[in-house]
Coordinates of C-alpha atoms in Angstrom, one line a residue:
Chain A
M81 CA 0.0 0.0 0.0
G82 CA 3.0 2.2 0.3
H83 CA 3.4 2.7 -3.4
F84 CA -0.3 3.1 -3.8
A85 CA -0.3 5.7 -1.2
E86 CA 2.7 7.8 -2.5
A87 CA 1.4 7.8 -6.0
L88 CA -1.9 9.5 -4.8
L89 CA -0.6 12.9 -4.3
N90 CA 2.4 12.5 -6.8
P91 CA 0.9 13.1 -10.2
E92 CA 4.4 12.3 -11.8
Q93 CA 4.8 8.8 -10.1
Q94 CA 3.3 5.9 -12.0
A95 CA 0.3 3.8 -10.7
P96 CA 1.9 1.1 -8.4
Q97 CA 2.7 -2.3 -10.0
G98 CA 0.2 -5.0 -9.9
V99 CA -2.7 -2.6 -9.8
G100 CA -4.9 -2.2 -12.5
R101 CA -7.2 -4.4 -14.8
E102 CA -6.9 -8.1 -15.2
G103 CA -3.1 -7.8 -14.0
R104 CA -2.4 -4.9 -16.3
P105 CA -1.6 -1.1 -15.4
A106 CA -4.8 1.0 -16.0
P107 CA -3.5 4.6 -15.4
R108 CA -7.0 6.2 -16.1
R109 CA -8.5 3.7 -13.3
F110 CA -5.7 4.8 -10.8
A111 CA -6.4 8.4 -11.8
V112 CA -10.0 8.0 -10.4
Y113 CA -8.4 7.6 -6.8
R114 CA -6.0 10.5 -7.4
N115 CA -8.7 12.9 -8.4
N116 CA -10.9 11.7 -5.5
V117 CA -8.2 12.4 -2.9
V118 CA -7.3 15.7 -4.5
V119 CA -10.9 16.9 -5.1
G120 CA -12.0 15.9 -1.7
L121 CA -8.9 17.7 0.0
L122 CA -9.7 20.8 -2.2
E123 CA -13.3 20.7 -1.3
A124 CA -12.4 20.7 2.4
M125 CA -10.1 23.8 1.9
K126 CA -12.9 25.6 0.1
Q127 CA -15.5 24.9 3.0
A128 CA -12.9 25.9 5.7
Y129 CA -11.9 29.3 3.7
P130 CA -14.7 30.4 1.7
S131 CA -13.8 34.1 1.9
L132 CA -10.4 33.4 0.7
A133 CA -11.7 31.3 -2.2
A134 CA -13.8 34.3 -3.1
I135 CA -11.3 36.8 -2.8
M136 CA -8.6 34.8 -4.6
G137 CA -10.8 33.6 -7.1
E138 CA -11.8 30.0 -7.4
A139 CA -8.9 28.7 -9.9
N140 CA -6.2 30.7 -8.1
F141 CA -7.4 29.5 -4.7
S142 CA -7.4 25.8 -6.0
K143 CA -3.9 26.4 -7.4
V144 CA -2.5 27.4 -4.1
A145 CA -4.5 25.1 -2.2
R146 CA -3.2 22.2 -4.3
H147 CA 0.3 23.2 -3.2
F148 CA -0.6 23.4 0.1
I149 CA -2.1 19.9 0.1
S150 CA 1.1 18.5 -1.1
A151 CA 3.0 20.2 1.5
H152 CA 0.6 19.3 4.2
P153 CA -1.6 16.5 3.6
P154 CA -4.0 15.5 6.5
Q155 CA -2.8 13.8 9.5
S156 CA -6.2 13.0 11.0
A157 CA -9.4 11.8 9.9
M158 CA -10.9 14.9 11.7
M159 CA -11.4 16.8 8.4
Q160 CA -12.9 19.9 10.2
T161 CA -9.2 20.5 11.5
Y162 CA -7.6 20.1 8.0
G163 CA -5.6 23.2 6.8
R164 CA -4.9 24.7 10.1
P165 CA -1.4 26.2 9.0
F166 CA -2.7 27.6 6.0
A167 CA -2.2 31.1 7.1
E168 CA 1.6 30.4 7.8
F169 CA 1.6 28.5 4.3
L170 CA 0.5 31.8 2.7
E171 CA 2.7 34.1 4.4
S172 CA 5.7 31.9 3.2
Y173 CA 4.3 31.5 -0.3
K174 CA 6.3 33.8 -2.7
P175 CA 3.9 34.1 -5.7
L176 CA 1.5 35.7 -3.1
A177 CA 4.0 37.9 -1.3
K178 CA 2.3 41.2 -2.6
S179 CA -0.9 40.2 -1.1
P180 CA 0.0 39.9 2.7
F181 CA -3.6 40.4 3.7
L182 CA -4.6 36.8 2.5
A183 CA -2.8 35.3 5.7
D184 CA -5.2 37.2 8.0
I185 CA -8.2 36.2 6.1
A186 CA -7.1 32.7 6.8
R187 CA -6.6 33.3 10.3
A188 CA -10.0 35.0 10.7
E189 CA -11.7 32.0 8.8
R190 CA -9.9 29.4 10.8
A191 CA -11.1 31.2 14.1
W192 CA -14.5 31.2 12.6
L193 CA -14.4 27.5 12.1
A194 CA -13.0 26.8 15.6
A195 CA -15.8 28.7 17.1
Y196 CA -18.4 26.7 15.0
H197 CA -17.2 23.5 16.6
A198 CA -16.3 24.9 20.0
V199 CA -17.5 23.1 23.1
D200 CA -21.1 24.3 24.2
W201 CA -20.6 26.7 27.1
P202 CA -22.9 29.5 28.6
V203 CA -21.7 33.1 28.2
L204 CA -21.2 35.5 30.9
A205 CA -24.3 37.1 32.1
P206 CA -24.3 40.9 33.0
E207 CA -25.9 40.1 36.2
E208 CA -22.6 38.5 37.4
L209 CA -20.6 41.4 37.0
A210 CA -23.7 43.6 38.4
S211 CA -23.7 41.7 41.6
A212 CA -19.8 41.6 42.2
D213 CA -18.2 43.4 45.0
N214 CA -15.2 44.8 43.5
P215 CA -15.7 44.7 39.9
S216 CA -12.7 46.7 38.8
E217 CA -10.4 43.9 40.5
L218 CA -11.9 41.2 38.6
S219 CA -10.5 39.4 35.4
F220 CA -12.6 37.6 32.8
Q221 CA -12.2 34.2 31.4
P222 CA -12.4 34.1 27.5
H223 CA -15.3 32.1 26.2
P224 CA -14.1 28.8 24.7
A225 CA -15.4 30.1 21.0
A226 CA -14.0 33.5 21.4
C227 CA -11.0 34.9 19.4
L228 CA -9.6 38.3 19.1
L229 CA -7.5 39.1 15.8
R230 CA -5.8 42.4 15.1
S231 CA -4.7 42.9 11.4
N232 CA -2.8 45.6 9.5
Y233 CA -5.5 45.3 6.9
P234 CA -9.2 45.8 6.7
L235 CA -9.7 42.2 8.1
F236 CA -13.5 42.9 8.8
D237 CA -14.2 44.1 5.2
L238 CA -12.2 41.4 3.7
F239 CA -13.9 38.5 5.5
N240 CA -17.2 39.8 4.6
A241 CA -16.3 40.7 0.9
R242 CA -17.2 37.2 -0.7
E243 CA -16.1 38.8 -4.1
T244 CA -12.9 38.4 -6.1
W245 CA -10.2 40.9 -5.7
P246 CA -9.9 43.9 -6.1
C247 CA -13.2 44.5 -3.9
P248 CA -14.3 48.0 -4.6
G249 CA -14.7 50.0 -1.4
I250 CA -12.0 48.2 0.5
D251 CA -9.1 50.2 1.5
L252 CA -6.1 48.1 2.1
D253 CA -4.4 50.8 4.1
E254 CA -7.2 50.7 7.0
A255 CA -6.3 48.3 9.9
Q256 CA -9.2 46.5 11.3
A257 CA -9.4 44.3 14.4
V258 CA -12.3 41.7 14.8
L259 CA -13.7 39.8 17.5
I260 CA -15.2 36.1 16.4
T261 CA -17.6 34.6 18.9
R262 CA -20.4 31.9 19.3
P263 CA -22.8 33.1 22.0
E264 CA -25.4 30.4 21.1
L265 CA -24.9 28.4 17.8
D266 CA -24.3 30.9 15.3
C267 CA -20.9 32.4 15.1
M268 CA -20.5 36.0 14.8
I269 CA -17.8 38.6 13.7
T270 CA -17.7 41.9 15.1
R271 CA -15.5 45.0 14.0
L272 CA -13.8 46.7 16.9
D273 CA -12.7 50.2 16.9
G274 CA -8.9 51.0 18.7
A275 CA -10.2 51.6 22.1
D276 CA -12.4 48.5 22.4
T277 CA -9.6 46.4 20.8
A278 CA -7.2 47.6 23.6
F279 CA -10.0 46.9 26.2
L280 CA -10.9 43.6 24.9
A281 CA -7.1 42.4 24.4
A282 CA -6.2 43.4 27.8
L283 CA -9.0 41.6 29.1
F284 CA -8.4 38.4 26.9
D285 CA -4.7 38.9 28.5
R286 CA -6.4 38.2 31.9
Q287 CA -5.6 41.7 33.1
T288 CA -8.1 43.1 35.4
L289 CA -11.2 45.2 34.4
E290 CA -9.4 48.3 35.9
T291 CA -6.1 47.8 34.0
A292 CA -8.5 47.0 30.6
I293 CA -10.1 50.2 31.1
T294 CA -6.8 52.2 31.5
S295 CA -5.4 50.5 28.4
A296 CA -8.2 51.5 26.3
M297 CA -8.2 55.2 27.8
E298 CA -4.7 55.3 26.6
A299 CA -5.6 54.3 23.0
D300 CA -8.4 56.7 23.1
D301 CA -9.5 59.1 25.9
G302 CA -12.9 59.6 24.9
F303 CA -13.2 55.5 25.7
E304 CA -16.6 54.8 27.2
P305 CA -16.2 51.7 29.6
A306 CA -20.1 51.0 29.6
G307 CA -20.4 50.6 25.9
A308 CA -17.3 48.3 25.8
I309 CA -18.5 46.1 28.5
N310 CA -22.0 45.8 26.8
L311 CA -20.2 44.9 23.7
A312 CA -18.4 42.0 25.6
F313 CA -21.6 40.6 26.8
A314 CA -23.5 41.0 23.6
T315 CA -21.0 39.1 21.7
G316 CA -20.2 36.3 24.5
A317 CA -16.8 37.1 24.3
F318 CA -16.3 35.9 28.2
C319 CA -17.7 33.2 30.1
S320 CA -17.1 33.8 33.7
L321 CA -15.3 36.1 36.1
E322 CA -12.1 35.5 37.7
H323 CA -11.5 36.8 41.3
P324 CA -7.7 37.2 41.7
L325 CA -7.4 34.9 44.6
S326 CA -9.9 32.2 43.7
Q327 CA -10.3 29.5 41.2
T328 CA -13.5 29.3 39.0
S329 CA -14.7 26.4 37.0
N330 CA -13.1 26.7 33.6
P331 CA -14.6 25.3 30.4
P332 CA -12.5 22.3 29.1
A333 CA -9.2 23.4 27.0
Chain B
M6 CA -3.1 22.5 19.5
T7 CA -4.8 19.1 19.9
A8 CA -8.3 18.0 19.0
T9 CA -10.6 18.2 21.6
I10 CA -12.4 14.6 22.1
L11 CA -16.2 15.1 22.6
S12 CA -17.0 12.6 25.3
A13 CA -15.5 15.1 28.2
N14 CA -17.7 17.8 26.8
L15 CA -21.2 16.9 25.7
P16 CA -23.9 16.4 28.5
P17 CA -24.6 12.8 29.1
S18 CA -27.0 11.5 26.7
A19 CA -30.4 10.0 27.6
F20 CA -30.7 8.0 24.4
S21 CA -31.1 4.3 24.6
A22 CA -30.0 2.2 21.5
E23 CA -33.0 1.8 19.1
P24 CA -32.5 -0.7 16.4
L25 CA -32.9 0.4 12.8
P26 CA -36.5 -0.8 11.4
P27 CA -36.6 -2.5 7.9
R28 CA -37.6 0.5 6.4
A29 CA -35.9 3.2 4.2
G30 CA -33.6 5.5 5.7
V31 CA -31.6 8.7 4.3
G32 CA -28.0 10.0 5.0
L33 CA -28.5 13.2 7.0
K34 CA -27.4 16.4 5.5
A35 CA -27.3 19.5 7.8
Q36 CA -29.1 21.8 5.1
H37 CA -32.2 19.2 5.5
V38 CA -32.6 19.0 9.1
D39 CA -35.1 21.9 9.5
D40 CA -37.0 20.6 6.6
I41 CA -37.1 17.1 7.9
L42 CA -38.4 18.2 11.5
A43 CA -40.9 20.7 10.3
A44 CA -42.6 18.1 7.7
N45 CA -45.9 16.7 8.5
D46 CA -47.1 19.7 10.6
G47 CA -44.0 19.3 12.9
K48 CA -44.2 15.7 13.4
G49 CA -41.4 15.2 11.1
A50 CA -40.7 13.6 7.7
D51 CA -41.8 9.9 7.6
I52 CA -38.3 8.3 7.2
G53 CA -37.4 4.7 8.9
F54 CA -33.9 6.1 10.1
F55 CA -30.9 8.6 9.3
E56 CA -27.4 7.8 8.9
V57 CA -24.4 10.1 9.6
H58 CA -20.8 10.1 9.1
A59 CA -19.3 9.6 12.5
E60 CA -16.4 12.0 11.7
N61 CA -18.8 14.9 11.1
Y62 CA -19.7 14.7 14.8
M63 CA -16.1 14.7 16.2
G64 CA -16.2 18.1 17.0
A65 CA -16.8 19.5 20.7
G66 CA -20.1 21.2 20.3
G67 CA -22.1 23.6 18.2
K68 CA -24.6 23.3 15.4
P69 CA -23.6 19.7 14.2
H70 CA -24.4 18.1 17.7
D71 CA -27.5 20.5 18.3
Q72 CA -28.9 19.1 15.0
L73 CA -28.1 15.6 15.4
R74 CA -29.5 15.7 19.0
R75 CA -32.8 17.0 17.5
I76 CA -32.9 14.3 15.0
R77 CA -31.9 11.5 17.5
E78 CA -34.7 12.5 19.6
R79 CA -37.3 11.5 16.8
Y80 CA -35.6 9.1 14.8
P81 CA -33.3 5.6 14.9
L82 CA -29.9 6.5 13.9
S83 CA -27.1 4.6 12.1
V84 CA -23.5 6.0 12.8
H85 CA -21.3 5.0 9.6
G86 CA -17.4 5.5 9.7
V87 CA -15.5 6.7 6.7
G88 CA -12.0 7.4 8.4
M89 CA -10.9 4.0 10.5
S90 CA -9.0 2.7 7.9
I91 CA -9.9 -1.0 8.8
G92 CA -8.1 -2.3 5.5
G93 CA -5.0 -0.4 6.4
A94 CA -1.7 -2.0 6.9
Q95 CA -1.1 -0.4 10.1
P96 CA -2.8 -0.4 13.5
I97 CA -6.0 1.6 14.1
D98 CA -5.3 5.1 15.3
P99 CA -6.2 5.1 19.0
E100 CA -7.2 8.6 18.9
H101 CA -9.6 8.3 16.1
L102 CA -11.0 5.2 17.9
A103 CA -11.6 7.1 20.9
R104 CA -13.5 9.9 19.1
F105 CA -15.4 7.3 17.1
K106 CA -16.4 5.5 20.4
A107 CA -17.5 8.8 21.9
V108 CA -19.9 9.5 19.0
V109 CA -21.2 5.9 19.4
E110 CA -21.7 6.1 23.2
H111 CA -23.4 9.5 23.1
Y112 CA -25.7 9.0 20.4
Q113 CA -26.6 5.3 20.9
P114 CA -27.2 4.5 17.2
G115 CA -29.2 1.3 16.3
M116 CA -26.3 0.3 13.8
V117 CA -22.6 1.2 13.6
S118 CA -20.7 0.4 10.4
E119 CA -17.4 1.1 8.5
H120 CA -15.8 0.1 5.2
L121 CA -13.5 -2.5 3.8
A122 CA -11.2 0.1 2.7
W123 CA -8.0 2.0 3.9
S124 CA -7.7 5.8 4.2
T125 CA -4.4 6.2 6.3
H126 CA -0.8 5.2 5.6
D127 CA 2.0 6.2 7.4
D128 CA 1.0 9.6 8.9
V129 CA -1.2 10.7 6.2
F130 CA -4.9 10.5 6.1
Y131 CA -6.2 10.4 2.4
N132 CA -9.7 11.1 3.1
D133 CA -11.0 8.7 0.7
L134 CA -11.8 4.9 0.7
L135 CA -9.0 3.2 -1.0
P136 CA -8.9 -0.4 -2.2
L137 CA -6.9 -3.3 -0.7
P138 CA -5.8 -6.6 -2.3
Y139 CA -7.6 -9.7 -0.9
T140 CA -5.0 -12.0 0.3
D141 CA -4.5 -14.0 3.7
E142 CA -2.4 -11.5 5.1
T143 CA -5.0 -8.5 4.5
L144 CA -7.8 -10.7 5.8
Q145 CA -6.1 -11.3 9.0
M146 CA -5.3 -7.6 9.3
V147 CA -8.8 -6.6 8.7
V148 CA -10.2 -9.2 11.2
E149 CA -7.9 -7.8 13.8
H150 CA -9.0 -4.4 13.1
V151 CA -12.6 -5.1 13.1
D152 CA -12.0 -7.0 16.4
E153 CA -10.4 -4.0 18.1
V154 CA -13.0 -1.7 16.9
Q155 CA -15.8 -3.9 18.1
N156 CA -14.0 -4.5 21.5
A157 CA -13.4 -0.8 21.9
I158 CA -17.1 0.0 21.2
G159 CA -18.4 -2.8 23.1
R160 CA -20.8 -3.9 20.1
Q161 CA -20.9 -5.4 16.8
I162 CA -20.3 -3.4 13.7
L163 CA -21.3 -3.9 10.0
I164 CA -18.5 -3.8 7.3
E165 CA -19.4 -2.4 3.8
N166 CA -18.4 -4.1 0.6
P167 CA -16.3 -1.5 -1.4
S168 CA -16.7 -0.1 -4.9
T169 CA -13.4 -0.4 -6.8
Y170 CA -11.8 0.9 -10.0
V171 CA -8.7 -1.3 -9.9
T172 CA -7.8 -5.0 -8.9
F173 CA -5.0 -6.4 -7.5
A174 CA -2.5 -9.0 -9.2
E175 CA -1.9 -10.4 -5.8
S176 CA -5.6 -11.0 -4.6
A177 CA -6.2 -14.7 -3.9
W178 CA -9.8 -14.3 -2.9
N179 CA -13.1 -13.5 -4.3
E180 CA -14.6 -10.5 -2.6
F181 CA -17.6 -12.1 -1.4
E182 CA -15.7 -15.0 0.0
F183 CA -13.3 -12.4 1.7
M184 CA -16.2 -10.6 3.1
K185 CA -17.8 -13.8 4.4
E186 CA -14.6 -14.8 6.0
V187 CA -14.2 -11.3 7.8
A188 CA -17.6 -11.6 9.2
K189 CA -17.0 -15.2 10.3
R190 CA -13.9 -14.6 11.9
A191 CA -14.4 -11.1 13.4
G192 CA -18.0 -11.8 14.1
C193 CA -19.2 -8.6 12.7
G194 CA -21.9 -8.2 10.4
L195 CA -22.2 -6.8 6.7
L196 CA -23.4 -3.7 5.2
F197 CA -24.4 -4.4 1.6
D198 CA -24.0 -1.6 -0.9
V199 CA -26.1 -2.5 -4.0
N200 CA -24.7 0.4 -5.9
N201 CA -21.1 -0.7 -5.0
V202 CA -21.7 -4.1 -6.4
Y203 CA -23.0 -2.9 -9.6
I204 CA -20.0 -0.5 -9.9
S205 CA -17.4 -3.2 -9.2
A206 CA -19.0 -5.7 -11.4
T207 CA -19.2 -3.4 -14.3
N208 CA -15.7 -2.2 -13.8
H209 CA -14.1 -5.7 -13.4
D210 CA -16.5 -7.3 -15.8
Y211 CA -18.4 -10.0 -13.7
S212 CA -22.1 -10.5 -13.2
P213 CA -23.5 -8.6 -10.4
E214 CA -26.4 -11.0 -10.2
A215 CA -24.2 -13.9 -9.7
Y216 CA -22.3 -11.8 -7.1
I217 CA -25.4 -11.1 -5.2
D218 CA -26.4 -15.0 -5.4
A219 CA -22.9 -15.9 -4.1
Y220 CA -23.0 -13.2 -1.5
P221 CA -23.1 -14.2 2.3
L222 CA -26.4 -12.4 2.7
E223 CA -27.0 -14.2 6.1
Y224 CA -24.5 -11.7 7.5
V225 CA -26.2 -8.5 6.2
Q226 CA -28.0 -6.2 8.2
E227 CA -28.4 -3.0 6.1
I228 CA -28.5 -2.0 2.7
H229 CA -27.0 0.9 0.9
L230 CA -28.3 2.5 -2.5
A231 CA -26.7 5.5 -4.3
G232 CA -26.3 6.9 -7.6
H233 CA -23.0 6.5 -9.9
A234 CA -21.5 8.2 -12.9
S235 CA -20.1 6.9 -16.0
D236 CA -16.7 7.0 -17.5
R237 CA -14.3 5.0 -19.8
D238 CA -11.1 3.4 -18.9
D239 CA -7.9 3.4 -20.7
D240 CA -9.0 0.6 -23.3
G241 CA -12.7 2.1 -23.5
N242 CA -14.1 -0.2 -21.1
P243 CA -17.0 1.2 -18.9
L244 CA -15.8 2.6 -15.7
L245 CA -18.5 3.6 -13.2
I246 CA -17.6 6.0 -10.3
D247 CA -19.1 5.9 -7.1
A248 CA -20.3 9.6 -7.0
H249 CA -23.3 9.7 -4.7
D250 CA -24.3 12.7 -6.7
R251 CA -27.7 11.7 -8.4
P252 CA -30.7 9.1 -8.1
V253 CA -30.3 5.5 -7.8
S254 CA -29.9 3.8 -11.4
S255 CA -32.7 1.4 -12.6
D256 CA -30.0 -1.4 -12.9
V257 CA -29.4 -0.8 -9.1
W258 CA -33.0 -0.7 -8.2
T259 CA -33.4 -4.2 -9.8
L260 CA -30.7 -5.7 -8.2
Y261 CA -32.0 -4.3 -4.9
R262 CA -35.1 -6.1 -5.5
R263 CA -33.0 -9.3 -6.4
T264 CA -31.1 -8.9 -2.8
L265 CA -34.4 -8.3 -0.9
A266 CA -36.0 -11.4 -2.6
R267 CA -33.1 -13.3 -0.7
T268 CA -32.8 -11.5 2.5
G269 CA -36.5 -10.1 3.0
P270 CA -36.8 -6.4 4.3
L271 CA -33.7 -4.7 5.7
P272 CA -33.0 -1.1 6.7
S273 CA -32.2 0.4 3.2
L274 CA -30.3 3.8 3.2
I275 CA -30.5 6.3 0.4
E276 CA -27.0 8.1 0.0
W277 CA -26.5 11.1 -1.6
D278 CA -23.3 13.1 -0.6
N279 CA -22.6 15.3 -3.5
D280 CA -24.7 17.9 -5.6
V281 CA -27.1 17.5 -2.7
P282 CA -30.7 17.9 -3.8
E283 CA -33.5 19.6 -1.9
W284 CA -35.2 17.3 0.8
P285 CA -38.3 16.3 -1.3
V286 CA -36.0 14.8 -3.8
L287 CA -34.3 12.8 -1.0
E288 CA -37.5 11.9 0.4
A289 CA -38.9 10.7 -3.0
E290 CA -35.9 8.4 -3.4
A291 CA -36.6 7.0 0.1
A292 CA -40.3 6.4 -0.7
T293 CA -39.1 4.4 -3.9
A294 CA -36.9 2.0 -1.6
G295 CA -39.9 2.0 0.8
Q296 CA -42.2 0.8 -2.0
I297 CA -39.8 -2.0 -2.9
L298 CA -39.4 -3.0 0.8
G299 CA -43.1 -3.0 1.1
S300 CA -43.6 -5.6 -1.6
N301 CA -41.0 -7.9 0.5
R302 CA -42.6 -8.1 3.8
V303 CA -41.8 -11.8 4.2
R304 CA -38.2 -12.9 4.5
P305 CA -38.3 -15.8 2.3
E306 CA -35.2 -17.7 3.7
T307 CA -36.5 -17.3 7.3
A308 CA -39.9 -18.3 6.5
Q309 CA -38.7 -21.3 5.0
Q310 CA -36.6 -22.3 8.1
L311 CA -39.6 -21.5 10.4
A312 CA -41.8 -23.8 8.3

């Protein structure tokens, strides 16, 4: 089976000896397996990265994805995890060196997929914070589906574009941060301004509420904590409060 | 980052294993779940059972599990694995087996099945059902792998006959004899895919009727039906592809009747995995299978034994 396996992802390699029809080689027959494997993996990549496939265009995406598949064939039957290192692959892929924003789209789509399959876990209720004694000293446990991504590119716009580049109205010079969450069963992506990003990044980093507010004020002295805290509740970014000196129940890693 | 195994995360299930009825079932697709549950004024579509690929429910949570829970609350379920690499030359992946076990334990399906095929070699998973030569050596391996899976999940599984595009010069066994020997030695059941029989018989130029007549149908507990595509091989011979992308062909329906005439009614699944149509199309395919099943109420061989 070794020769059979090797020839599947290597079009230059001949079909293995002794495999064919009535003892004779049959390249077109072997090609059905080759085609099934490559088409199946390409389909998995397209399902994982629909925004990238749209922005790059189907043919261009398939070409790059084929190179990725050859370099990184799956190592698990859990196809939902397939293609994880695609962002890093795109970053080091020379023909796309002039499109560095593609890797960030891949990161956002991977975070979206991870959120989609994340463990079912309740989000933090506003009442928990309201009834806390010293809220400013508390830190927050990120929800298992939540992911904050900062980009030098307009990541929110690119994630939602779903059309082939160049996309009208998208300014590549604009930096955007996004928050990907799944408060119930549906994933959501939220665009964050600079102060909200600083605030949430500090909380994701397990800083206290007070420190997070200070960070946000440094980013923008017009920062309004109430609005940012409401945003954190509405998106389901966190699942519990952490008191500095006590242990809380954590979702499984 | 390692994959999360679901058993630790899902709340304990309240399902008890419910056998598949000898009726028509359909392979579950996420896009059909709402239509299925809303049909018949919310009582749900009149379908005997649903079958899912175990691998699609190995994530920790979210929509896939929510959908399957809602289906499982109303219908018997069959869990069908496509990634165990039972026919592979290397040991079963213990992590995959643990994930498979977690899905089976949580959803308590009426039937659990896998394929006579391999998909993993060394550390690569090829995401396809690949063929194996039928030799004493591969037979021993398959039996050990089936045994391992059955021991791990604590119940019998069914093994499905493959559709193949090539044969191996080194094969020493007929496929139907190989299947019988696997069932006998491993103590598993068989899942009989009638479309696969038609595809392989056409591709390798033997009679599908003779194959069915020779098949160890006494081990068969479930049937699969699907559509196939047509191509030509290097020499212009017909080459059928197991595409699962269209209705069941009339030749396959005829072979299905021939099979049922020997087995009597068995749970029979419509598989449609590519170019998936709207729910009513699948429901109509299931109804066709249901009509054929309805005309085979008596299990002839059993009836004879009882007489």
